[in-house]
């Protein structure tokens, strides 16, 4: 079974109203092939709407929650009209007295499931966002998928949990503020693809919206394990750096399943082969000396 994926590398700009944001989204979506099975937008897709509140600071960023209903209505309408699954990036939303960075997946019938980002990047704490506590695999579209939002790609346990619970493709909306930040997520994304034998789709926000919004740096990519079934570098498709653009690539699920059984590196199953050895080392107990080191002797 072959799956076509399109990543929409969105260039964030300050906008004064929701219609301007909608026009940006529609500019990209009209370039997407009608037969793509999955479409992904990047993290904090709606952040440019903070400019609609005038003077900008951390409080204006979280006020984009006021556009939540319009954001959901827009993507619900697009997914129904196009009959496609859309991972609509992420959006800051208030739930009771807390704010969460939430990824939304819209099915072709307009129904929606969500993932609250579980690991907040340190700089993100300035927006007073809370962390989610659930990792789910979603049967949306032709295969099972998982979500790892930006920093979550840098936490190996996230993708491992998703893959052992059935995710064959992990989608990663991201917003990295520097070149170094981009490469951290990108390198980790590819490591997750290799060690779990999954496809990994990395889709960053780009652009220079101006203070107080951070710049976005990156290039979208559709990544595979590095083995003979795919390009040697494991890159199925890749965008131009920092452009407002899309990329589309096709991945073969049968090749992935066969690679897990007979590939040169069968990491998906081999990570369980030495469970008895791993069990000797209680998680994190052995790391105490790193996290809380004893002071060095003066001698």
mmCIF file of C-alpha atoms in Angstrom:
data_model
loop_
_atom_site.group_PDB
_atom_site.id
_atom_site.type_symbol
_atom_site.label_atom_id
_atom_site.label_comp_id
_atom_site.label_asym_id
_atom_site.label_seq_id
_atom_site.Cartn_x
_atom_site.Cartn_y
_atom_site.Cartn_z
ATOM 1 C CA UNK A 1 0.000 0.000 0.000
ATOM 2 C CA UNK A 2 1.401 3.367 -1.034
ATOM 3 C CA UNK A 3 0.651 6.539 0.903
ATOM 4 C CA UNK A 4 1.036 10.050 -0.506
ATOM 5 C CA UNK A 5 1.985 12.757 2.007
ATOM 6 C CA UNK A 6 2.181 16.537 1.587
ATOM 7 C CA UNK A 7 3.943 18.807 4.073
ATOM 8 C CA UNK A 8 2.982 22.498 3.952
ATOM 9 C CA UNK A 9 5.974 24.587 5.003
ATOM 10 C CA UNK A 10 4.133 27.681 6.234
ATOM 11 C CA UNK A 11 5.774 31.102 6.339
ATOM 12 C CA UNK A 12 4.355 32.854 9.389
ATOM 13 C CA UNK A 13 3.485 36.539 9.058
ATOM 14 C CA UNK A 14 1.783 39.018 11.340
ATOM 15 C CA UNK A 15 -1.828 39.356 10.255
ATOM 16 C CA UNK A 16 -4.473 41.803 11.419
ATOM 17 C CA UNK A 17 -7.482 39.500 11.140
ATOM 18 C CA UNK A 18 -8.467 35.896 10.589
ATOM 19 C CA UNK A 19 -9.287 36.382 6.906
ATOM 20 C CA UNK A 20 -5.645 37.281 6.180
ATOM 21 C CA UNK A 21 -4.524 34.102 7.952
ATOM 22 C CA UNK A 22 -7.091 32.072 6.032
ATOM 23 C CA UNK A 23 -5.765 33.423 2.749
ATOM 24 C CA UNK A 24 -2.241 32.268 3.701
ATOM 25 C CA UNK A 25 -3.531 28.771 4.433
ATOM 26 C CA UNK A 26 -5.557 28.596 1.225
ATOM 27 C CA UNK A 27 -2.558 29.785 -0.806
ATOM 28 C CA UNK A 28 -0.688 26.645 0.253
ATOM 29 C CA UNK A 29 -3.574 24.187 0.289
ATOM 30 C CA UNK A 30 -4.446 24.910 -3.327
ATOM 31 C CA UNK A 31 -0.964 23.668 -4.277
ATOM 32 C CA UNK A 32 -1.518 20.298 -2.567
ATOM 33 C CA UNK A 33 -2.297 17.330 -4.841
ATOM 34 C CA UNK A 34 -5.909 16.212 -4.581
ATOM 35 C CA UNK A 35 -4.831 12.611 -4.048
ATOM 36 C CA UNK A 36 -2.563 13.174 -1.029
ATOM 37 C CA UNK A 37 -3.629 10.883 1.813
ATOM 38 C CA UNK A 38 -2.214 13.130 4.538
ATOM 39 C CA UNK A 39 -1.521 16.867 4.673
ATOM 40 C CA UNK A 40 0.451 18.417 7.519
ATOM 41 C CA UNK A 41 0.916 22.036 8.596
ATOM 42 C CA UNK A 42 3.523 23.184 11.160
ATOM 43 C CA UNK A 43 3.508 24.010 14.865
ATOM 44 C CA UNK A 44 1.897 27.216 16.174
ATOM 45 C CA UNK A 45 0.373 27.772 12.769
ATOM 46 C CA UNK A 46 -1.901 30.545 14.063
ATOM 47 C CA UNK A 47 0.717 32.522 15.995
ATOM 48 C CA UNK A 48 0.764 35.393 13.468
ATOM 49 C CA UNK A 49 -2.781 36.218 14.630
ATOM 50 C CA UNK A 50 -1.319 37.600 17.863
ATOM 51 C CA UNK A 51 -0.647 40.812 15.899
ATOM 52 C CA UNK A 52 -4.406 41.348 15.679
ATOM 53 C CA UNK A 53 -4.400 42.389 19.342
ATOM 54 C CA UNK A 54 -2.152 45.423 18.874
ATOM 55 C CA UNK A 55 0.770 45.714 21.283
ATOM 56 C CA UNK A 56 2.508 42.365 21.379
ATOM 57 C CA UNK A 57 3.919 40.494 24.338
ATOM 58 C CA UNK A 58 3.517 37.026 25.843
ATOM 59 C CA UNK A 59 -0.100 37.768 26.739
ATOM 60 C CA UNK A 60 -0.969 38.604 23.135
ATOM 61 C CA UNK A 61 0.440 35.257 21.990
ATOM 62 C CA UNK A 62 -1.882 33.229 24.195
ATOM 63 C CA UNK A 63 -4.819 35.405 23.159
ATOM 64 C CA UNK A 64 -4.836 33.610 19.815
ATOM 65 C CA UNK A 65 -7.049 31.169 21.715
ATOM 66 C CA UNK A 66 -9.847 33.618 20.841
ATOM 67 C CA UNK A 67 -9.594 32.362 17.245
ATOM 68 C CA UNK A 68 -9.962 28.682 18.186
ATOM 69 C CA UNK A 69 -13.455 28.221 16.774
ATOM 70 C CA UNK A 70 -12.595 29.944 13.486
ATOM 71 C CA UNK A 71 -9.412 27.871 13.184
ATOM 72 C CA UNK A 72 -11.308 24.623 13.708
ATOM 73 C CA UNK A 73 -14.125 25.648 11.373
ATOM 74 C CA UNK A 74 -11.613 26.517 8.648
ATOM 75 C CA UNK A 75 -9.836 23.176 8.691
ATOM 76 C CA UNK A 76 -13.017 21.195 9.205
ATOM 77 C CA UNK A 77 -14.363 22.837 6.071
ATOM 78 C CA UNK A 78 -11.172 22.233 4.074
ATOM 79 C CA UNK A 79 -10.921 18.562 5.077
ATOM 80 C CA UNK A 80 -14.558 17.943 4.143
ATOM 81 C CA UNK A 81 -14.283 19.772 0.851
ATOM 82 C CA UNK A 82 -11.057 18.054 -0.195
ATOM 83 C CA UNK A 83 -11.867 14.658 1.389
ATOM 84 C CA UNK A 84 -8.380 14.521 2.891
ATOM 85 C CA UNK A 85 -6.828 14.033 6.318
ATOM 86 C CA UNK A 86 -5.212 17.252 7.577
ATOM 87 C CA UNK A 87 -2.844 17.522 10.532
ATOM 88 C CA UNK A 88 -3.534 21.220 11.012
ATOM 89 C CA UNK A 89 -0.314 22.106 12.796
ATOM 90 C CA UNK A 90 -0.816 23.185 16.400
ATOM 91 C CA UNK A 91 -2.729 25.986 18.080
ATOM 92 C CA UNK A 92 -2.556 27.477 21.583
ATOM 93 C CA UNK A 93 -5.861 26.848 23.292
ATOM 94 C CA UNK A 94 -7.252 27.549 26.723
ATOM 95 C CA UNK A 95 -8.842 24.693 28.625
ATOM 96 C CA UNK A 96 -10.339 25.875 31.907
ATOM 97 C CA UNK A 97 -7.460 27.851 33.478
ATOM 98 C CA UNK A 98 -4.594 26.365 31.485
ATOM 99 C CA UNK A 99 -3.201 26.794 27.975
ATOM 100 C CA UNK A 100 -2.084 23.868 25.848
ATOM 101 C CA UNK A 101 -0.198 23.553 22.573
ATOM 102 C CA UNK A 102 -2.602 21.251 20.734
ATOM 103 C CA UNK A 103 -2.191 19.394 17.456
ATOM 104 C CA UNK A 104 -5.457 18.739 15.637
ATOM 105 C CA UNK A 105 -6.083 15.992 13.099
ATOM 106 C CA UNK A 106 -9.103 16.562 10.860
ATOM 107 C CA UNK A 107 -10.502 13.502 9.090
ATOM 108 C CA UNK A 108 -12.056 13.768 5.654
ATOM 109 C CA UNK A 109 -15.543 13.829 7.175
ATOM 110 C CA UNK A 110 -14.608 16.838 9.327
ATOM 111 C CA UNK A 111 -14.302 14.875 12.578
ATOM 112 C CA UNK A 112 -11.316 15.763 14.730
ATOM 113 C CA UNK A 113 -8.937 14.222 17.266
ATOM 114 C CA UNK A 114 -6.257 16.054 19.211
ATOM 115 C CA UNK A 115 -2.860 15.669 20.863
ATOM 116 C CA UNK A 116 -1.664 17.987 23.626
ATOM 117 C CA UNK A 117 2.098 18.522 23.467
ATOM 118 C CA UNK A 118 3.596 16.581 26.374
ATOM 119 C CA UNK A 119 7.054 18.169 26.580
ATOM 120 C CA UNK A 120 7.204 21.963 26.473
ATOM 121 C CA UNK A 121 10.440 23.426 25.104
ATOM 122 C CA UNK A 122 12.096 25.682 27.733
ATOM 123 C CA UNK A 123 11.583 28.878 25.689
ATOM 124 C CA UNK A 124 7.920 27.953 25.280
ATOM 125 C CA UNK A 125 7.383 28.323 29.019
ATOM 126 C CA UNK A 126 7.210 32.099 28.477
ATOM 127 C CA UNK A 127 3.756 31.504 26.994
ATOM 128 C CA UNK A 128 2.586 29.791 30.188
ATOM 129 C CA UNK A 129 1.634 26.596 28.396
ATOM 130 C CA UNK A 130 0.919 23.386 30.296
ATOM 131 C CA UNK A 131 1.901 19.867 29.268
ATOM 132 C CA UNK A 132 -0.423 17.118 28.127
ATOM 133 C CA UNK A 133 -0.305 13.637 29.637
ATOM 134 C CA UNK A 134 -1.476 11.310 26.854
ATOM 135 C CA UNK A 135 0.245 9.574 23.940
ATOM 136 C CA UNK A 136 -2.226 8.082 21.500
ATOM 137 C CA UNK A 137 -2.079 6.340 18.145
ATOM 138 C CA UNK A 138 -4.826 7.392 15.757
ATOM 139 C CA UNK A 139 -6.579 5.255 13.142
ATOM 140 C CA UNK A 140 -7.226 8.198 10.852
ATOM 141 C CA UNK A 141 -6.737 7.742 7.126
ATOM 142 C CA UNK A 142 -5.355 4.550 5.586
ATOM 143 C CA UNK A 143 -2.784 3.719 8.330
ATOM 144 C CA UNK A 144 -2.176 4.266 12.031
ATOM 145 C CA UNK A 145 -0.363 7.504 12.822
ATOM 146 C CA UNK A 146 1.177 9.291 15.784
ATOM 147 C CA UNK A 147 2.039 12.912 16.592
ATOM 148 C CA UNK A 148 5.325 14.180 18.054
ATOM 149 C CA UNK A 149 5.263 17.981 18.268
ATOM 150 C CA UNK A 150 8.706 19.565 17.774
ATOM 151 C CA UNK A 151 10.557 19.000 21.094
ATOM 152 C CA UNK A 152 8.764 15.662 21.466
ATOM 153 C CA UNK A 153 10.901 14.384 18.571
ATOM 154 C CA UNK A 154 13.933 14.962 20.806
ATOM 155 C CA UNK A 155 12.495 12.674 23.500
ATOM 156 C CA UNK A 156 13.081 9.076 22.259
ATOM 157 C CA UNK A 157 10.466 7.564 24.565
ATOM 158 C CA UNK A 158 7.677 9.413 22.721
ATOM 159 C CA UNK A 159 8.266 7.810 19.323
ATOM 160 C CA UNK A 160 9.023 4.417 20.850
ATOM 161 C CA UNK A 161 5.676 4.380 22.656
ATOM 162 C CA UNK A 162 3.873 5.465 19.493
ATOM 163 C CA UNK A 163 5.604 2.874 17.298
ATOM 164 C CA UNK A 164 5.076 -0.105 19.612
ATOM 165 C CA UNK A 165 1.420 0.882 19.807
ATOM 166 C CA UNK A 166 1.075 0.654 16.060
ATOM 167 C CA UNK A 167 2.029 3.994 14.512
ATOM 168 C CA UNK A 168 3.594 3.512 11.079
ATOM 169 C CA UNK A 169 3.950 7.229 10.325
ATOM 170 C CA UNK A 170 4.829 9.865 12.914
ATOM 171 C CA UNK A 171 3.966 13.449 12.017
ATOM 172 C CA UNK A 172 6.024 16.236 13.560
ATOM 173 C CA UNK A 173 4.746 19.823 13.308
ATOM 174 C CA UNK A 174 7.554 22.063 14.576
ATOM 175 C CA UNK A 175 8.595 25.686 15.120
ATOM 176 C CA UNK A 176 12.337 26.073 15.635
ATOM 177 C CA UNK A 177 13.761 29.535 16.224
ATOM 178 C CA UNK A 178 17.377 28.993 15.122
ATOM 179 C CA UNK A 179 19.368 26.924 12.670
ATOM 180 C CA UNK A 180 20.712 24.859 15.570
ATOM 181 C CA UNK A 181 17.157 24.273 16.816
ATOM 182 C CA UNK A 182 16.067 23.091 13.398
ATOM 183 C CA UNK A 183 18.912 20.612 13.105
ATOM 184 C CA UNK A 184 18.259 19.269 16.614
ATOM 185 C CA UNK A 185 14.722 18.351 15.652
ATOM 186 C CA UNK A 186 15.660 17.184 12.160
ATOM 187 C CA UNK A 187 18.483 14.904 13.308
ATOM 188 C CA UNK A 188 16.322 13.504 16.103
ATOM 189 C CA UNK A 189 13.433 12.961 13.682
ATOM 190 C CA UNK A 190 15.649 10.862 11.456
ATOM 191 C CA UNK A 191 17.022 8.951 14.427
ATOM 192 C CA UNK A 192 13.455 8.128 15.468
ATOM 193 C CA UNK A 193 12.702 6.876 11.930
ATOM 194 C CA UNK A 194 15.749 4.605 11.975
ATOM 195 C CA UNK A 195 15.460 3.198 15.485
ATOM 196 C CA UNK A 196 11.711 2.523 15.238
ATOM 197 C CA UNK A 197 11.561 1.684 11.503
ATOM 198 C CA UNK A 198 8.782 4.187 10.836
ATOM 199 C CA UNK A 199 8.236 7.033 8.400
ATOM 200 C CA UNK A 200 8.686 10.421 10.032
ATOM 201 C CA UNK A 201 7.318 13.663 8.569
ATOM 202 C CA UNK A 202 8.907 16.889 9.825
ATOM 203 C CA UNK A 203 7.066 20.114 8.971
ATOM 204 C CA UNK A 204 8.433 23.420 10.352
ATOM 205 C CA UNK A 205 7.081 26.948 10.569
ATOM 206 C CA UNK A 206 9.397 29.407 8.792
ATOM 207 C CA UNK A 207 9.621 33.177 8.385
ATOM 208 C CA UNK A 208 10.741 36.367 10.151
ATOM 209 C CA UNK A 209 7.579 37.863 11.655
ATOM 210 C CA UNK A 210 9.435 40.336 13.891
ATOM 211 C CA UNK A 211 9.481 40.944 17.647
ATOM 212 C CA UNK A 212 8.165 39.574 19.911
ATOM 213 C CA UNK A 213 7.489 36.562 17.703
ATOM 214 C CA UNK A 214 10.539 34.365 17.120
ATOM 215 C CA UNK A 215 11.850 33.660 13.644
ATOM 216 C CA UNK A 216 11.070 30.280 12.155
ATOM 217 C CA UNK A 217 13.905 28.307 10.581
ATOM 218 C CA UNK A 218 13.729 25.003 8.759
ATOM 219 C CA UNK A 219 12.976 22.783 5.798
ATOM 220 C CA UNK A 220 10.209 20.206 5.678
ATOM 221 C CA UNK A 221 11.104 16.594 5.014
ATOM 222 C CA UNK A 222 9.595 13.144 4.659
ATOM 223 C CA UNK A 223 12.044 10.680 6.194
ATOM 224 C CA UNK A 224 12.501 6.915 6.067
ATOM 225 C CA UNK A 225 14.887 4.446 7.654
ATOM 226 C CA UNK A 226 18.263 4.337 5.897
ATOM 227 C CA UNK A 227 18.156 1.020 4.107
ATOM 228 C CA UNK A 228 18.069 -0.429 0.596
ATOM 229 C CA UNK A 229 14.298 0.040 0.162
ATOM 230 C CA UNK A 230 14.734 3.838 0.158
ATOM 231 C CA UNK A 231 17.244 6.516 -0.810
ATOM 232 C CA UNK A 232 20.505 5.816 0.995
ATOM 233 C CA UNK A 233 20.211 9.067 2.990
ATOM 234 C CA UNK A 234 16.671 8.223 4.080
ATOM 235 C CA UNK A 235 15.165 11.387 2.575
ATOM 236 C CA UNK A 236 12.013 10.679 0.586
ATOM 237 C CA UNK A 237 11.316 14.373 -0.082
ATOM 238 C CA UNK A 238 12.711 17.669 1.190
ATOM 239 C CA UNK A 239 11.777 21.350 0.822
ATOM 240 C CA UNK A 240 13.879 24.396 0.115
ATOM 241 C CA UNK A 241 15.070 26.099 3.288
ATOM 242 C CA UNK A 242 12.744 28.768 4.745
ATOM 243 C CA UNK A 243 10.415 28.981 1.737
ATOM 244 C CA UNK A 244 6.609 29.273 1.809
ATOM 245 C CA UNK A 245 6.092 26.031 -0.066
ATOM 246 C CA UNK A 246 4.938 22.418 -0.088
ATOM 247 C CA UNK A 247 6.586 19.063 -0.641
ATOM 248 C CA UNK A 248 4.912 15.791 -1.577
ATOM 249 C CA UNK A 249 6.296 12.289 -1.334
ATOM 250 C CA UNK A 250 5.016 8.725 -1.557
ATOM 251 C CA UNK A 251 5.901 6.048 0.995
ATOM 252 C CA UNK A 252 5.334 2.315 0.625
ATOM 253 C CA UNK A 253 3.920 0.586 3.696
ATOM 254 C CA UNK A 254 4.690 -2.928 2.408
ATOM 255 C CA UNK A 255 8.351 -1.986 2.090
ATOM 256 C CA UNK A 256 8.302 -0.732 5.673
ATOM 257 C CA UNK A 257 6.770 -3.943 7.039
ATOM 258 C CA UNK A 258 9.192 -6.099 5.068
ATOM 259 C CA UNK A 259 12.119 -3.972 6.244
ATOM 260 C CA UNK A 260 11.143 -4.622 9.856
ATOM 261 C CA UNK A 261 11.449 -8.362 9.182
ATOM 262 C CA UNK A 262 14.448 -8.603 6.883
ATOM 263 C CA UNK A 263 16.165 -5.223 6.568
ATOM 264 C CA UNK A 264 19.894 -4.749 7.116
ATOM 265 C CA UNK A 265 19.065 -3.149 10.476
ATOM 266 C CA UNK A 266 15.968 -4.603 12.146
ATOM 267 C CA UNK A 267 15.947 -2.138 15.017
ATOM 268 C CA UNK A 268 12.185 -2.263 15.652
ATOM 269 C CA UNK A 269 12.330 -5.874 16.902
ATOM 270 C CA UNK A 270 15.971 -5.908 18.021
ATOM 271 C CA UNK A 271 15.308 -3.208 20.592
ATOM 272 C CA UNK A 272 13.282 -5.848 22.438
ATOM 273 C CA UNK A 273 15.770 -8.710 21.980
ATOM 274 C CA UNK A 274 17.838 -7.750 25.031
ATOM 275 C CA UNK A 275 14.983 -6.871 27.361
ATOM 276 C CA UNK A 276 16.501 -9.029 30.089
ATOM 277 C CA UNK A 277 19.682 -6.974 29.978
ATOM 278 C CA UNK A 278 17.781 -3.688 30.026
ATOM 279 C CA UNK A 279 15.772 -4.872 33.035
ATOM 280 C CA UNK A 280 18.945 -4.904 35.135
ATOM 281 C CA UNK A 281 19.045 -1.134 34.910
ATOM 282 C CA UNK A 282 16.093 0.600 36.504
ATOM 283 C CA UNK A 283 15.146 3.653 34.417
ATOM 284 C CA UNK A 284 16.752 6.871 35.643
ATOM 285 C CA UNK A 285 18.181 5.339 38.844
ATOM 286 C CA UNK A 286 21.576 5.022 37.225
ATOM 287 C CA UNK A 287 21.404 8.615 36.039
ATOM 288 C CA UNK A 288 21.280 10.127 39.494
ATOM 289 C CA UNK A 289 24.989 10.894 39.417
ATOM 290 C CA UNK A 290 24.450 12.896 36.228
ATOM 291 C CA UNK A 291 21.371 14.775 37.381
ATOM 292 C CA UNK A 292 22.598 15.376 40.916
ATOM 293 C CA UNK A 293 26.380 14.923 40.858
ATOM 294 C CA UNK A 294 28.465 14.696 44.001
ATOM 295 C CA UNK A 295 30.763 17.717 44.469
ATOM 296 C CA UNK A 296 34.309 17.153 43.260
ATOM 297 C CA UNK A 297 36.890 16.487 45.896
ATOM 298 C CA UNK A 298 39.323 19.319 46.541
ATOM 299 C CA UNK A 299 42.175 16.838 46.726
#
